[in-house]
Tab-separated table of N, CA and C in Angstrom:
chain	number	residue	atom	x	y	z
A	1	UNK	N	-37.067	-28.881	13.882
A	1	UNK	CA	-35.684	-28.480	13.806
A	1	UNK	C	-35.142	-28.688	12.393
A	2	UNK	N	-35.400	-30.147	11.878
A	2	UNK	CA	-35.006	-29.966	10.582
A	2	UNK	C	-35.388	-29.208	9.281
A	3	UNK	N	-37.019	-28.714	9.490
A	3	UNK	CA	-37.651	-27.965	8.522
A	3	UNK	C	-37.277	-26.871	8.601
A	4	UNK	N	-37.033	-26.391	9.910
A	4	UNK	CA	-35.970	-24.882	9.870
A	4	UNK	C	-34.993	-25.071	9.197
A	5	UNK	N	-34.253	-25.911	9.660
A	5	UNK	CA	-32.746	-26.146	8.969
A	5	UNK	C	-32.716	-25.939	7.365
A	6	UNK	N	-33.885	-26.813	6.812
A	6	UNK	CA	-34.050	-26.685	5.706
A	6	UNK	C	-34.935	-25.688	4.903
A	7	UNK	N	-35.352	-24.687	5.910
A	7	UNK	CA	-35.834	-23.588	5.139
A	7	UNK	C	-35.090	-22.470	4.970
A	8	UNK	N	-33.813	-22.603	6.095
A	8	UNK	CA	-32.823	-21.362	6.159
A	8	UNK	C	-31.202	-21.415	5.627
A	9	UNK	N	-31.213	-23.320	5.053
A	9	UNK	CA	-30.137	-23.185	4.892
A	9	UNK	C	-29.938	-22.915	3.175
A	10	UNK	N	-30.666	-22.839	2.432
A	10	UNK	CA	-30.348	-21.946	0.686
A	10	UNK	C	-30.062	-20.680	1.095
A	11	UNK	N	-30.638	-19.670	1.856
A	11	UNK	CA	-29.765	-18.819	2.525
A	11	UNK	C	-28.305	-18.458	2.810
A	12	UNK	N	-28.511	-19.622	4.344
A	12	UNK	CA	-27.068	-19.311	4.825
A	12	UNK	C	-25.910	-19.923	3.951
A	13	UNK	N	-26.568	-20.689	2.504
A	13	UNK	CA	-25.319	-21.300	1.985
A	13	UNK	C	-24.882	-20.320	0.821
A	14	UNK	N	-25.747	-19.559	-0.118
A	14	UNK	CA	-25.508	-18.466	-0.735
A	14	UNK	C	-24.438	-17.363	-0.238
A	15	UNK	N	-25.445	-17.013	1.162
A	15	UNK	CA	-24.698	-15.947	1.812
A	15	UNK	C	-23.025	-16.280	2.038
A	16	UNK	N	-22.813	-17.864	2.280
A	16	UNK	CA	-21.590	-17.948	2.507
A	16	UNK	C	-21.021	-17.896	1.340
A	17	UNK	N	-21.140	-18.387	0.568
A	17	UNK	CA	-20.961	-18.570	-1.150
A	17	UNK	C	-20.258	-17.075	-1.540
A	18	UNK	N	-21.321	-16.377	-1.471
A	18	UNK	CA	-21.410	-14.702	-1.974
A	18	UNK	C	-20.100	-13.937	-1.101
A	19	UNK	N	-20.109	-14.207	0.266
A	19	UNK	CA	-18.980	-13.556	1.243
A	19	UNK	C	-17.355	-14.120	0.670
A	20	UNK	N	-17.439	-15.741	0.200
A	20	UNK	CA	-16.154	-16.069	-0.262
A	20	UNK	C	-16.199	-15.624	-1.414
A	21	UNK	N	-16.633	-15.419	-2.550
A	21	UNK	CA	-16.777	-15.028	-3.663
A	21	UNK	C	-15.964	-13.716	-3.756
A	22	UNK	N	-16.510	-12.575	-2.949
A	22	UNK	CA	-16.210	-11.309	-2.594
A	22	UNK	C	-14.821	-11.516	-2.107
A	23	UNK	N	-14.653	-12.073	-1.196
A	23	UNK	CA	-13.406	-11.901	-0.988
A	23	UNK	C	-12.255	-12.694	-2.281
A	24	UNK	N	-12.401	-13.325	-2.411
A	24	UNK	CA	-11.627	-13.908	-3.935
A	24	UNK	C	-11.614	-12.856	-4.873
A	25	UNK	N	-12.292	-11.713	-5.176
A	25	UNK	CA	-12.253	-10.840	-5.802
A	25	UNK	C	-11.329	-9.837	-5.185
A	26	UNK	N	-11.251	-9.748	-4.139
A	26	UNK	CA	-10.995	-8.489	-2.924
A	26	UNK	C	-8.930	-8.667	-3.270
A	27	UNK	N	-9.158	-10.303	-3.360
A	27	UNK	CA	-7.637	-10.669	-3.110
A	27	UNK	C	-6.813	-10.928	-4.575
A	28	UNK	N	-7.283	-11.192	-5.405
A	28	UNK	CA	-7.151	-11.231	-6.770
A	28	UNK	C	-7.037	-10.552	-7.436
A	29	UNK	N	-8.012	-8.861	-7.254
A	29	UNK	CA	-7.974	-7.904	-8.146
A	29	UNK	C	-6.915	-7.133	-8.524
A	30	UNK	N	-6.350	-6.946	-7.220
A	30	UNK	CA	-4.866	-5.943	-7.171
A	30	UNK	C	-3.706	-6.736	-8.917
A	31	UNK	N	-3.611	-7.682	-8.837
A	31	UNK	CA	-2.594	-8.491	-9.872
A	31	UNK	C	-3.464	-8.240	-11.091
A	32	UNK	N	-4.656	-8.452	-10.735
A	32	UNK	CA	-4.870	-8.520	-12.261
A	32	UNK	C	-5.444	-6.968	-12.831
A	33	UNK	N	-5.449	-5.931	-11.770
A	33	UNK	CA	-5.408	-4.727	-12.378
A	33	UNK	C	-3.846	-4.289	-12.729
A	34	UNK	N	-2.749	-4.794	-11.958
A	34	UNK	CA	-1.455	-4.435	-12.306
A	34	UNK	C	-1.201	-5.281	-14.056
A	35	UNK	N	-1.550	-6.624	-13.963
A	35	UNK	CA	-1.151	-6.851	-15.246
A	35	UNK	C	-2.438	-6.122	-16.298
A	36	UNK	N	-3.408	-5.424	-16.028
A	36	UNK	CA	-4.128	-5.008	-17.189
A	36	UNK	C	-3.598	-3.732	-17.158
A	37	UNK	N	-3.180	-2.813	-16.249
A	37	UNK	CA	-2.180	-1.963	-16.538
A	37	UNK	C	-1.208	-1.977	-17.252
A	38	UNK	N	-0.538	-3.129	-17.215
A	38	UNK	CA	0.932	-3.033	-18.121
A	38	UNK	C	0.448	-3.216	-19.683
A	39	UNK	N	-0.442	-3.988	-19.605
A	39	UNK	CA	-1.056	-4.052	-21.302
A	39	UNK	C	-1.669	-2.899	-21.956
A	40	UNK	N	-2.471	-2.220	-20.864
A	40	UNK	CA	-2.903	-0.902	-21.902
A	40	UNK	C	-1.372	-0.129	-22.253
A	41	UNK	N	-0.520	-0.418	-20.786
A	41	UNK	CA	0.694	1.122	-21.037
A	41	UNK	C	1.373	0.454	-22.592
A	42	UNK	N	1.196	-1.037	-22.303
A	42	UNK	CA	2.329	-1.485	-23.629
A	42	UNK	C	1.749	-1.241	-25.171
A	43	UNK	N	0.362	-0.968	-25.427
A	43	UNK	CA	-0.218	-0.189	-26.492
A	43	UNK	C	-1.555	-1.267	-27.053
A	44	UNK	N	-1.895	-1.798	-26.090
A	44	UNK	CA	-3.217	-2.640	-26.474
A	44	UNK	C	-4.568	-1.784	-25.972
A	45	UNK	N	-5.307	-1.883	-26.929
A	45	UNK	CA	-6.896	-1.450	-26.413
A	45	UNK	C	-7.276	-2.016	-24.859
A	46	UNK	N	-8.078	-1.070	-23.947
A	46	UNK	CA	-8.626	-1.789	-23.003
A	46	UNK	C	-9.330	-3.176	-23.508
A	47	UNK	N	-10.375	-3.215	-24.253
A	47	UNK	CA	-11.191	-4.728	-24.207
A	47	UNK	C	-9.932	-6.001	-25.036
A	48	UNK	N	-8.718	-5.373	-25.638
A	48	UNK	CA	-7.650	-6.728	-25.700
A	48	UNK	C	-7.472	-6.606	-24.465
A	49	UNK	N	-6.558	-5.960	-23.528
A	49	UNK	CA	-5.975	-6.083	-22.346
A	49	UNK	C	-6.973	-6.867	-21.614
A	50	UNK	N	-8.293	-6.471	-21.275
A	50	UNK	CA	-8.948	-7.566	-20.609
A	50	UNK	C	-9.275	-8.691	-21.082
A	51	UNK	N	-9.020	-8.939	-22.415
A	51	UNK	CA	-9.291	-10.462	-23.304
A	51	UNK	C	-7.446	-11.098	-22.716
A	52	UNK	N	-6.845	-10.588	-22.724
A	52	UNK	CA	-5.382	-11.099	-22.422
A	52	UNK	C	-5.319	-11.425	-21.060
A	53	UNK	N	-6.083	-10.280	-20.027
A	53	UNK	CA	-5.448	-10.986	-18.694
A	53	UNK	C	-6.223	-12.143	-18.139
A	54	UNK	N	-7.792	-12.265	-19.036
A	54	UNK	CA	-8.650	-12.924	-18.826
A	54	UNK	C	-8.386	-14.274	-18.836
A	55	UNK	N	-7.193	-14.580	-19.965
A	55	UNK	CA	-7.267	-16.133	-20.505
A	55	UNK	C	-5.909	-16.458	-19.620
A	56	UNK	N	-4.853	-15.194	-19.296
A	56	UNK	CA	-4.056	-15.933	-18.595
A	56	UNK	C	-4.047	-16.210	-16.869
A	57	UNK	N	-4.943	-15.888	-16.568
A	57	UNK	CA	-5.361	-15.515	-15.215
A	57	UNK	C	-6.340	-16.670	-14.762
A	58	UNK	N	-6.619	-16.791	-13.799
A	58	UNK	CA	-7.771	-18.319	-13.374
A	58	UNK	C	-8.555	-17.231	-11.973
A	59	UNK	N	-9.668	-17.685	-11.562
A	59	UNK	CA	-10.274	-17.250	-11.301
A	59	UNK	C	-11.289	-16.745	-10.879
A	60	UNK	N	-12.121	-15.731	-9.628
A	60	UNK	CA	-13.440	-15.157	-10.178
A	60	UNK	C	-13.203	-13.737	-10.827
A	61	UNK	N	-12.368	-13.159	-10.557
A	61	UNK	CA	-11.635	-12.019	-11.492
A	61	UNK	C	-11.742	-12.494	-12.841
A	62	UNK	N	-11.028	-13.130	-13.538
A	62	UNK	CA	-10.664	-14.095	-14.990
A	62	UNK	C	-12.272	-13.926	-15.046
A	63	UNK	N	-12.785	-14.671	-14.165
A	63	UNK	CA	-14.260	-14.574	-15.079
A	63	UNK	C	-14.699	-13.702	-15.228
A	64	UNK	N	-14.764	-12.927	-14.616
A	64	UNK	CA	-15.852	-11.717	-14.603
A	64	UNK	C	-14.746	-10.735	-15.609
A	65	UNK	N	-13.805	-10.430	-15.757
A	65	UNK	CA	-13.364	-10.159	-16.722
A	65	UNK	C	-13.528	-10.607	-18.689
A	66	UNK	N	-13.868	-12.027	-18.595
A	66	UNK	CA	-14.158	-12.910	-19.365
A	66	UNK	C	-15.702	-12.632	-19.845
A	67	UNK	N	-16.406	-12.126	-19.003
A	67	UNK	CA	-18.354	-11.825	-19.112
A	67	UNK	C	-18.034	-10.643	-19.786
A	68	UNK	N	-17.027	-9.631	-19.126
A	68	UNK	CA	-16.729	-8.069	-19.483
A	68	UNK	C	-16.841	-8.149	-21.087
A	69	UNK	N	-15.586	-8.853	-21.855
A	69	UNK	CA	-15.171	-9.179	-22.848
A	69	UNK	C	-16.323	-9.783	-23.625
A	70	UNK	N	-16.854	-10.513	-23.476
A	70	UNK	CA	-18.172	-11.166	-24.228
A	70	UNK	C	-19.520	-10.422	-24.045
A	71	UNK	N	-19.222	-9.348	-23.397
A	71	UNK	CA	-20.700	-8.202	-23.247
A	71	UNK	C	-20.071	-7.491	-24.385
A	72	UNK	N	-19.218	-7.037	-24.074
A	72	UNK	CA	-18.406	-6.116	-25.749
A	72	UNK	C	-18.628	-6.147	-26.953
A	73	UNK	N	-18.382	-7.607	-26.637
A	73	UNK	CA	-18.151	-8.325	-28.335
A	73	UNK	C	-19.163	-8.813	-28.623
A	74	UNK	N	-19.704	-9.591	-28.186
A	74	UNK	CA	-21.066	-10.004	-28.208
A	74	UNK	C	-22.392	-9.813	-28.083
A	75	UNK	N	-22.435	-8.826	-27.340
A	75	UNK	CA	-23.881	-8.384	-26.870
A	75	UNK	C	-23.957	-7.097	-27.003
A	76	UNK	N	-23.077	-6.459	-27.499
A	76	UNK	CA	-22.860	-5.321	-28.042
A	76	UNK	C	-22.932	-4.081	-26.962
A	77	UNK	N	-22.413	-4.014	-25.819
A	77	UNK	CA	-22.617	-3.147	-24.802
A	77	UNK	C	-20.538	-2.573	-25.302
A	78	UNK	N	-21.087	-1.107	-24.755
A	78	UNK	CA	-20.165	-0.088	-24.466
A	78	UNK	C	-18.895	-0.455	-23.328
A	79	UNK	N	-17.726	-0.583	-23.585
A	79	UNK	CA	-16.877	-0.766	-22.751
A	79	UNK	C	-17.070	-0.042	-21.338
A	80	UNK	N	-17.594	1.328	-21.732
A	80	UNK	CA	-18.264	1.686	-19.910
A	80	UNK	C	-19.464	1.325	-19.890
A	81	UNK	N	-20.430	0.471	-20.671
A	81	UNK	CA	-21.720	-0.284	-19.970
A	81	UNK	C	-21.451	-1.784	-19.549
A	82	UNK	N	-20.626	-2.085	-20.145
A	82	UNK	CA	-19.852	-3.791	-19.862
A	82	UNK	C	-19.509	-3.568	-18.486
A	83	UNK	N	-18.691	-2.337	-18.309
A	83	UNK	CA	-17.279	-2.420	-17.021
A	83	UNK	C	-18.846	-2.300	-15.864
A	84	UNK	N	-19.648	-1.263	-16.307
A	84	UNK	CA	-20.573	-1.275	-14.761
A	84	UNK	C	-21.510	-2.556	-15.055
A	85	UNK	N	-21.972	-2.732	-15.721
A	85	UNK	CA	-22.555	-4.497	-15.601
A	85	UNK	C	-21.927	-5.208	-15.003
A	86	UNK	N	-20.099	-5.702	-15.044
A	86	UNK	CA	-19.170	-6.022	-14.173
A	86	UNK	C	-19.637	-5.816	-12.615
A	87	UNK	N	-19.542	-4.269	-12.391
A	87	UNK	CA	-19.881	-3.893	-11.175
A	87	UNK	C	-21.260	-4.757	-10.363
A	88	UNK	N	-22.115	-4.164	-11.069
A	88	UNK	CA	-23.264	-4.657	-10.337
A	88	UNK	C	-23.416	-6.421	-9.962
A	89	UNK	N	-22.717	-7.481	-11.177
A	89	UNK	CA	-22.474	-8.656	-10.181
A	89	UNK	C	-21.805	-8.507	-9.574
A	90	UNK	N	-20.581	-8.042	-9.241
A	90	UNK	CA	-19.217	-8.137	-8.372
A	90	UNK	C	-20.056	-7.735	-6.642
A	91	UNK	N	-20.478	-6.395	-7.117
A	91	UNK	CA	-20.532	-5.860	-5.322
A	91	UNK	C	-19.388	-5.823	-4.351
A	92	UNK	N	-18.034	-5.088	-4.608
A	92	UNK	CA	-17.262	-5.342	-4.280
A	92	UNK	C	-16.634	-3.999	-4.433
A	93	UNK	N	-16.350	-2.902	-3.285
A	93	UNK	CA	-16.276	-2.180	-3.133
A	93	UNK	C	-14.881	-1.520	-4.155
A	94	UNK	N	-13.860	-2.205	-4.091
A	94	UNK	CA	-12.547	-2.236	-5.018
A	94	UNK	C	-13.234	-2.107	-6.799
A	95	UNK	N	-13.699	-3.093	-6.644
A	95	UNK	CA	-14.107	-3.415	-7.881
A	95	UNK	C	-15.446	-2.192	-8.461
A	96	UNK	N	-15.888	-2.019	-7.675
A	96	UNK	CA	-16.849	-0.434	-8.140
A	96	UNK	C	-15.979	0.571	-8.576
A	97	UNK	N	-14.875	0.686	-7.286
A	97	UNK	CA	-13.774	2.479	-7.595
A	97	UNK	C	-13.229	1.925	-9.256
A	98	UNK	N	-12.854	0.893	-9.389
A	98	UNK	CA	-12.503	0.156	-10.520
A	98	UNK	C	-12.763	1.081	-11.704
A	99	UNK	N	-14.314	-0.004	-12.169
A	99	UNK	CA	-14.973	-0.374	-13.002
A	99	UNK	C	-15.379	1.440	-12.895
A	100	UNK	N	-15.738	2.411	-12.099
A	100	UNK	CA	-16.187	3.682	-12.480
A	100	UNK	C	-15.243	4.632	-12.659
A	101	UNK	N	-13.750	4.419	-12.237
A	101	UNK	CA	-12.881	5.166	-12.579
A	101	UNK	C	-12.368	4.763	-14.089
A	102	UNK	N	-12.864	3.693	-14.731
A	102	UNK	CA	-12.345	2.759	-15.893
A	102	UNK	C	-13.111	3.727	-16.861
A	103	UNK	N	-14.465	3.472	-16.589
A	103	UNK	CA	-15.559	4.087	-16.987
A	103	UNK	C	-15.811	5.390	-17.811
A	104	UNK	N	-15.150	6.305	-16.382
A	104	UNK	CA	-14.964	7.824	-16.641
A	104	UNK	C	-13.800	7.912	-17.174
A	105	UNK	N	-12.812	7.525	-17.306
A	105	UNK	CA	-11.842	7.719	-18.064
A	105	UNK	C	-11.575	7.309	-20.210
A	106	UNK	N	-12.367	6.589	-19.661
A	106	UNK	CA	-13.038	6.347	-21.010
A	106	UNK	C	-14.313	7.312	-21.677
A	107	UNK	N	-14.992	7.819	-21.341
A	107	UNK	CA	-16.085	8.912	-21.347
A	107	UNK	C	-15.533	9.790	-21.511
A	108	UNK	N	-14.221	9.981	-20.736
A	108	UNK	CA	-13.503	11.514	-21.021
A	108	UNK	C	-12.374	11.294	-22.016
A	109	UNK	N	-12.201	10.153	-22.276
A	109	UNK	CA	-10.668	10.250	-23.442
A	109	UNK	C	-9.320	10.504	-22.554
A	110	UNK	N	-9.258	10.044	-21.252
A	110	UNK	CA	-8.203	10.206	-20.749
A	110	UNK	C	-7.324	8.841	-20.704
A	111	UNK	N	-6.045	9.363	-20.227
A	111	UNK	CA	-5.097	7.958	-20.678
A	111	UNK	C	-5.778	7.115	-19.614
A	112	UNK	N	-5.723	5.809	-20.046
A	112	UNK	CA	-6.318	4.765	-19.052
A	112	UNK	C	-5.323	3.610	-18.477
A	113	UNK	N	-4.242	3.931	-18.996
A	113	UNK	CA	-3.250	3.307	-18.417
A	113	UNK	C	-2.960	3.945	-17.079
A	114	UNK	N	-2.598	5.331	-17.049
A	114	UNK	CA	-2.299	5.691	-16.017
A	114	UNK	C	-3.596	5.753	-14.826
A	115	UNK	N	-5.057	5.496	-14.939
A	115	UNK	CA	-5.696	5.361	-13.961
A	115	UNK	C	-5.937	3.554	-13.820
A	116	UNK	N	-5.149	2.964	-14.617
A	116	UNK	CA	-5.560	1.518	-14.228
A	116	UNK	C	-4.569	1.113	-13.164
A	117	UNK	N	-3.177	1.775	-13.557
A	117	UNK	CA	-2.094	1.846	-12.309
A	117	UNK	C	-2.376	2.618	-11.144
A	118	UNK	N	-2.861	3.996	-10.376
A	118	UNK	CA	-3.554	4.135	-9.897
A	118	UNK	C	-4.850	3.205	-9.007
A	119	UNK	N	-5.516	2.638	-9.732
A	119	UNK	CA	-6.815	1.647	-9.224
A	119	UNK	C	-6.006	0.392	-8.939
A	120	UNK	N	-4.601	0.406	-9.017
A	120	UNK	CA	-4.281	-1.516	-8.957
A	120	UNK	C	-3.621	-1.386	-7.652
A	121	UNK	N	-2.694	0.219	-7.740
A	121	UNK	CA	-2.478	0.812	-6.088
A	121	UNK	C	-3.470	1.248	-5.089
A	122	UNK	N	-4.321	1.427	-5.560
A	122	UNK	CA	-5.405	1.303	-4.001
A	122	UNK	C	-5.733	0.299	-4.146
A	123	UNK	N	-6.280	-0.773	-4.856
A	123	UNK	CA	-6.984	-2.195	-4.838
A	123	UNK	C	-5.847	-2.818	-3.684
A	124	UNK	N	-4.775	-2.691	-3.945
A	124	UNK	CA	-3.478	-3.583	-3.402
A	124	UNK	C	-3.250	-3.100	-1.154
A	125	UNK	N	-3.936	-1.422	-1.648
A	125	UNK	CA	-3.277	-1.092	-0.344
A	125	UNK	C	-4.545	-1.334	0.542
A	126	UNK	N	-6.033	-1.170	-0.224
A	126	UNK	CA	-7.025	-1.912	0.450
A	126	UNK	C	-6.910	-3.706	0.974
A	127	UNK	N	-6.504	-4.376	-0.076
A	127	UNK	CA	-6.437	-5.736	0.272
A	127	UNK	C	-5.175	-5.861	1.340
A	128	UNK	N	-4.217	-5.154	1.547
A	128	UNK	CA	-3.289	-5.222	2.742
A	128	UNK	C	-3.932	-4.679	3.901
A	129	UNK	N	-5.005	-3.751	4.156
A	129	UNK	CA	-5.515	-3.323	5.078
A	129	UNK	C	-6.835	-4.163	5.223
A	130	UNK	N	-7.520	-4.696	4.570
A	130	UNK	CA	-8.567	-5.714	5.309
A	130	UNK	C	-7.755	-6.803	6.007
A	131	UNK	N	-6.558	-7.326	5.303
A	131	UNK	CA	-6.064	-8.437	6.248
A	131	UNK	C	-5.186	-8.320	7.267
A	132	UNK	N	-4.392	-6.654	7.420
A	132	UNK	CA	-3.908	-6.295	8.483
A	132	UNK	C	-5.405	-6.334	9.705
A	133	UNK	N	-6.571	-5.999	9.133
A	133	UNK	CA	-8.060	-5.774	10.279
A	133	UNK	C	-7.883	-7.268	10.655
A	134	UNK	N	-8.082	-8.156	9.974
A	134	UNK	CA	-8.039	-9.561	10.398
A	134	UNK	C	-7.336	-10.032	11.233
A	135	UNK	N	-5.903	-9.667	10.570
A	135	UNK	CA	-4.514	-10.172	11.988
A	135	UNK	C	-5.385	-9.259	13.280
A	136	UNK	N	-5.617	-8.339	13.191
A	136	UNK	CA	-5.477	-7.648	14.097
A	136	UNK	C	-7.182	-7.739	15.163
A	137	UNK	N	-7.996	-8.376	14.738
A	137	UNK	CA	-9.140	-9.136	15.550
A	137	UNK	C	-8.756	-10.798	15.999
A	138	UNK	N	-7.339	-11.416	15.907
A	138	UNK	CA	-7.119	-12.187	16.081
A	138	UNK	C	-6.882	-12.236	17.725
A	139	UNK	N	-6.167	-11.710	18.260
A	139	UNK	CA	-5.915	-11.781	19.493
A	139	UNK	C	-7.143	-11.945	20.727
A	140	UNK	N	-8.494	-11.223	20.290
A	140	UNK	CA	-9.531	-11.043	20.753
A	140	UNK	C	-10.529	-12.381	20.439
A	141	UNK	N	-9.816	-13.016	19.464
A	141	UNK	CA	-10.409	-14.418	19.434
A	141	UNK	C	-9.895	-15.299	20.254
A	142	UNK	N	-8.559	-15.190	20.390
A	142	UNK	CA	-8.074	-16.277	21.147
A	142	UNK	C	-8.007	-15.626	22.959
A	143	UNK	N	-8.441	-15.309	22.809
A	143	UNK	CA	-9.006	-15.081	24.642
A	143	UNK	C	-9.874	-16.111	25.465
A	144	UNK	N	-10.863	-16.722	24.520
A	144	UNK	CA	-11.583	-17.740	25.013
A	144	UNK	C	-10.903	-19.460	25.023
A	145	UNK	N	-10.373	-19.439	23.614
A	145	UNK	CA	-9.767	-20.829	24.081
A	145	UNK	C	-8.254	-21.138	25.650
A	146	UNK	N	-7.665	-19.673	24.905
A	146	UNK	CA	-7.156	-19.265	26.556
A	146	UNK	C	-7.396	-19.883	27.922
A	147	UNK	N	-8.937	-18.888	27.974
A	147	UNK	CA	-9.176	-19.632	29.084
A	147	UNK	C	-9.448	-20.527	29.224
A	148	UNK	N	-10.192	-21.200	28.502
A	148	UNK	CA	-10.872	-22.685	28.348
A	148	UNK	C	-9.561	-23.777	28.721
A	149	UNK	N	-8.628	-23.676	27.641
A	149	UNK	CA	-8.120	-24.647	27.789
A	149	UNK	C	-6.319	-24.721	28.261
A	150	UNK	N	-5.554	-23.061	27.536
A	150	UNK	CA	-4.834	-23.295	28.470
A	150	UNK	C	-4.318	-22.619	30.033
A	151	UNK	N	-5.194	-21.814	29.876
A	151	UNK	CA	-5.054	-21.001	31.837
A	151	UNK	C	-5.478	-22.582	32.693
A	152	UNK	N	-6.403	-23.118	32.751
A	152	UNK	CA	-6.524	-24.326	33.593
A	152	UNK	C	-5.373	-25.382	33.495
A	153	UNK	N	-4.733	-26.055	32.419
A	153	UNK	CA	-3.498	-26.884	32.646
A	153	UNK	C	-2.471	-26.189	33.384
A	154	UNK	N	-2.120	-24.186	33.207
A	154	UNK	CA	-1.281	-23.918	33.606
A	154	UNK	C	-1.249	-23.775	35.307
A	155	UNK	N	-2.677	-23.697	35.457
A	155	UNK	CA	-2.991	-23.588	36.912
A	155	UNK	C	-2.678	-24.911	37.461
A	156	UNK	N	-3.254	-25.932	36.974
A	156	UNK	CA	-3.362	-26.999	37.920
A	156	UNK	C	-1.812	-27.427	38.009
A	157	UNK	N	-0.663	-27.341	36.615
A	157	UNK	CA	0.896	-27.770	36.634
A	157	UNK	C	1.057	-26.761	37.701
A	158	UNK	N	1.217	-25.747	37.679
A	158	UNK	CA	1.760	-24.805	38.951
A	158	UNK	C	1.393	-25.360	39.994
A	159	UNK	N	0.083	-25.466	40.614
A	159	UNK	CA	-0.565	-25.676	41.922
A	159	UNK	C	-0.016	-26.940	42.710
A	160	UNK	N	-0.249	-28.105	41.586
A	160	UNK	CA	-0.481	-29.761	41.908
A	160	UNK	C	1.022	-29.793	42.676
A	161	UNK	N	1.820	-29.336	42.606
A	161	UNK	CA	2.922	-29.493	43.631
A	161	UNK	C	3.196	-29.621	45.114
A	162	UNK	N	2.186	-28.231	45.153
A	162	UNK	CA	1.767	-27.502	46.492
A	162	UNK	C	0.933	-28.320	46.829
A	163	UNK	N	0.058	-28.476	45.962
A	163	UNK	CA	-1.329	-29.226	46.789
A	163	UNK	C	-0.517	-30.228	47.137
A	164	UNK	N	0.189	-31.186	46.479
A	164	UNK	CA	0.224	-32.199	47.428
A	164	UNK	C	1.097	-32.320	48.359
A	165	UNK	N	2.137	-31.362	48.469
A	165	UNK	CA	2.933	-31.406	49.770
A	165	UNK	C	1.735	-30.453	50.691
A	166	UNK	N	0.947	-29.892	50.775
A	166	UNK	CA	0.102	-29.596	51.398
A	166	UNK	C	-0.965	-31.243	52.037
A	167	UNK	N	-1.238	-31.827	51.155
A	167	UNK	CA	-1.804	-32.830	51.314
A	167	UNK	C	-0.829	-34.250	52.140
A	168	UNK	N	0.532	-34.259	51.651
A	168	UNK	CA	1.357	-34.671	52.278
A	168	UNK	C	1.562	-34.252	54.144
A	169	UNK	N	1.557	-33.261	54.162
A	169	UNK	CA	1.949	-32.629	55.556
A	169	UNK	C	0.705	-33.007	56.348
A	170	UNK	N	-0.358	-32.477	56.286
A	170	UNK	CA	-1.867	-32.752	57.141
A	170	UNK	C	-1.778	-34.539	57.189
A	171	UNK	N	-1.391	-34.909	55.680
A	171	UNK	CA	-2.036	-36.278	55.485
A	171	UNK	C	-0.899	-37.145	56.715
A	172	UNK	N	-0.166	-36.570	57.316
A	172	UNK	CA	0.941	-37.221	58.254
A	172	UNK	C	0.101	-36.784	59.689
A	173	UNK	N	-0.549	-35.968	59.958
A	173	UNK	CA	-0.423	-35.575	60.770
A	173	UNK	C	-1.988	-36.509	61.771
């Protein structure tokens, strides 16, 4: 039992790792594509705007924004080979439409302010709709403790009355 345990749990602890990870991205991105929006519209280059929201922001966004910025500058990759390098650690469905709409807009010379506003409004209306799915598998969870624990107190407070004037009456007789 324990050698299983310990052969499956670097696994299941990654996997959990990787699922919160993702979601910290999922919930984070929307703000920090709105504030890298306002910096390109206000007249900064994309790789300042992501050096700016990077340092004021905390994070796994901040970071991975922060890798973006130091692939640029440092390692000498293309602002659309940085943004999909981004991608491929992230795995994060938001963060792909992102990083390839960032991408192509840059490839084509189009304004990138106006598709970073764009990408920060679906990032935002996706992250309201995974956690509306959540509220909304909630009810189907609590069916079991329900029964478990409170349909039986409510039964027995209702009943125990009866029963014992039931038990009362015979018990006279």
């Amino acid at each position: 039992m324990v050698t299983a345990l310990g052969a499956f749990w670097p696994r299941i602890s990654v996997a959990s790792k990787t699922k919160k990870r993702r979601k910290d991205i999922e919930a984070k991105l929307p703000s920090a594509l709105e504030m890298l929006s306002a910096s390109v519209k206000a007249g900064l280059s994309m790789e300042r705007a992501l050096d700016i929201v990077s340092s004021r922001t905390q994070g796994v966004v901040s970071e991975e924004f922060r890798r973006c910025v130091n692939d640029i500058a440092y390692a000498g990759y293309s602002t659309p080979e940085a943004l999909r390098k981004m991608d491929e650690r992230c795995q994060v469905p938001s963060m792909t439409l992102f990083c390839a709409s960032v991408a192509q807009a840059i490839d084509q010379g189009s304004a990138i302010g106006d598709v970073l506003a764009s990408q920060a409004k679906i990032a935002r209306q996706n992250h309201f709709q995974a956690i509306e799915e959540e509220a909304n598998k909630l009810p189907t969870k609590m069916v079991i403790p329900l029964i478990l624990f409170i349909l039986p107190g409510t039964i027995i407070v209702s009943l125990a009355p009866a029963a014992l004037q039931i038990v009362g009456t015979f018990g006279n007789m």
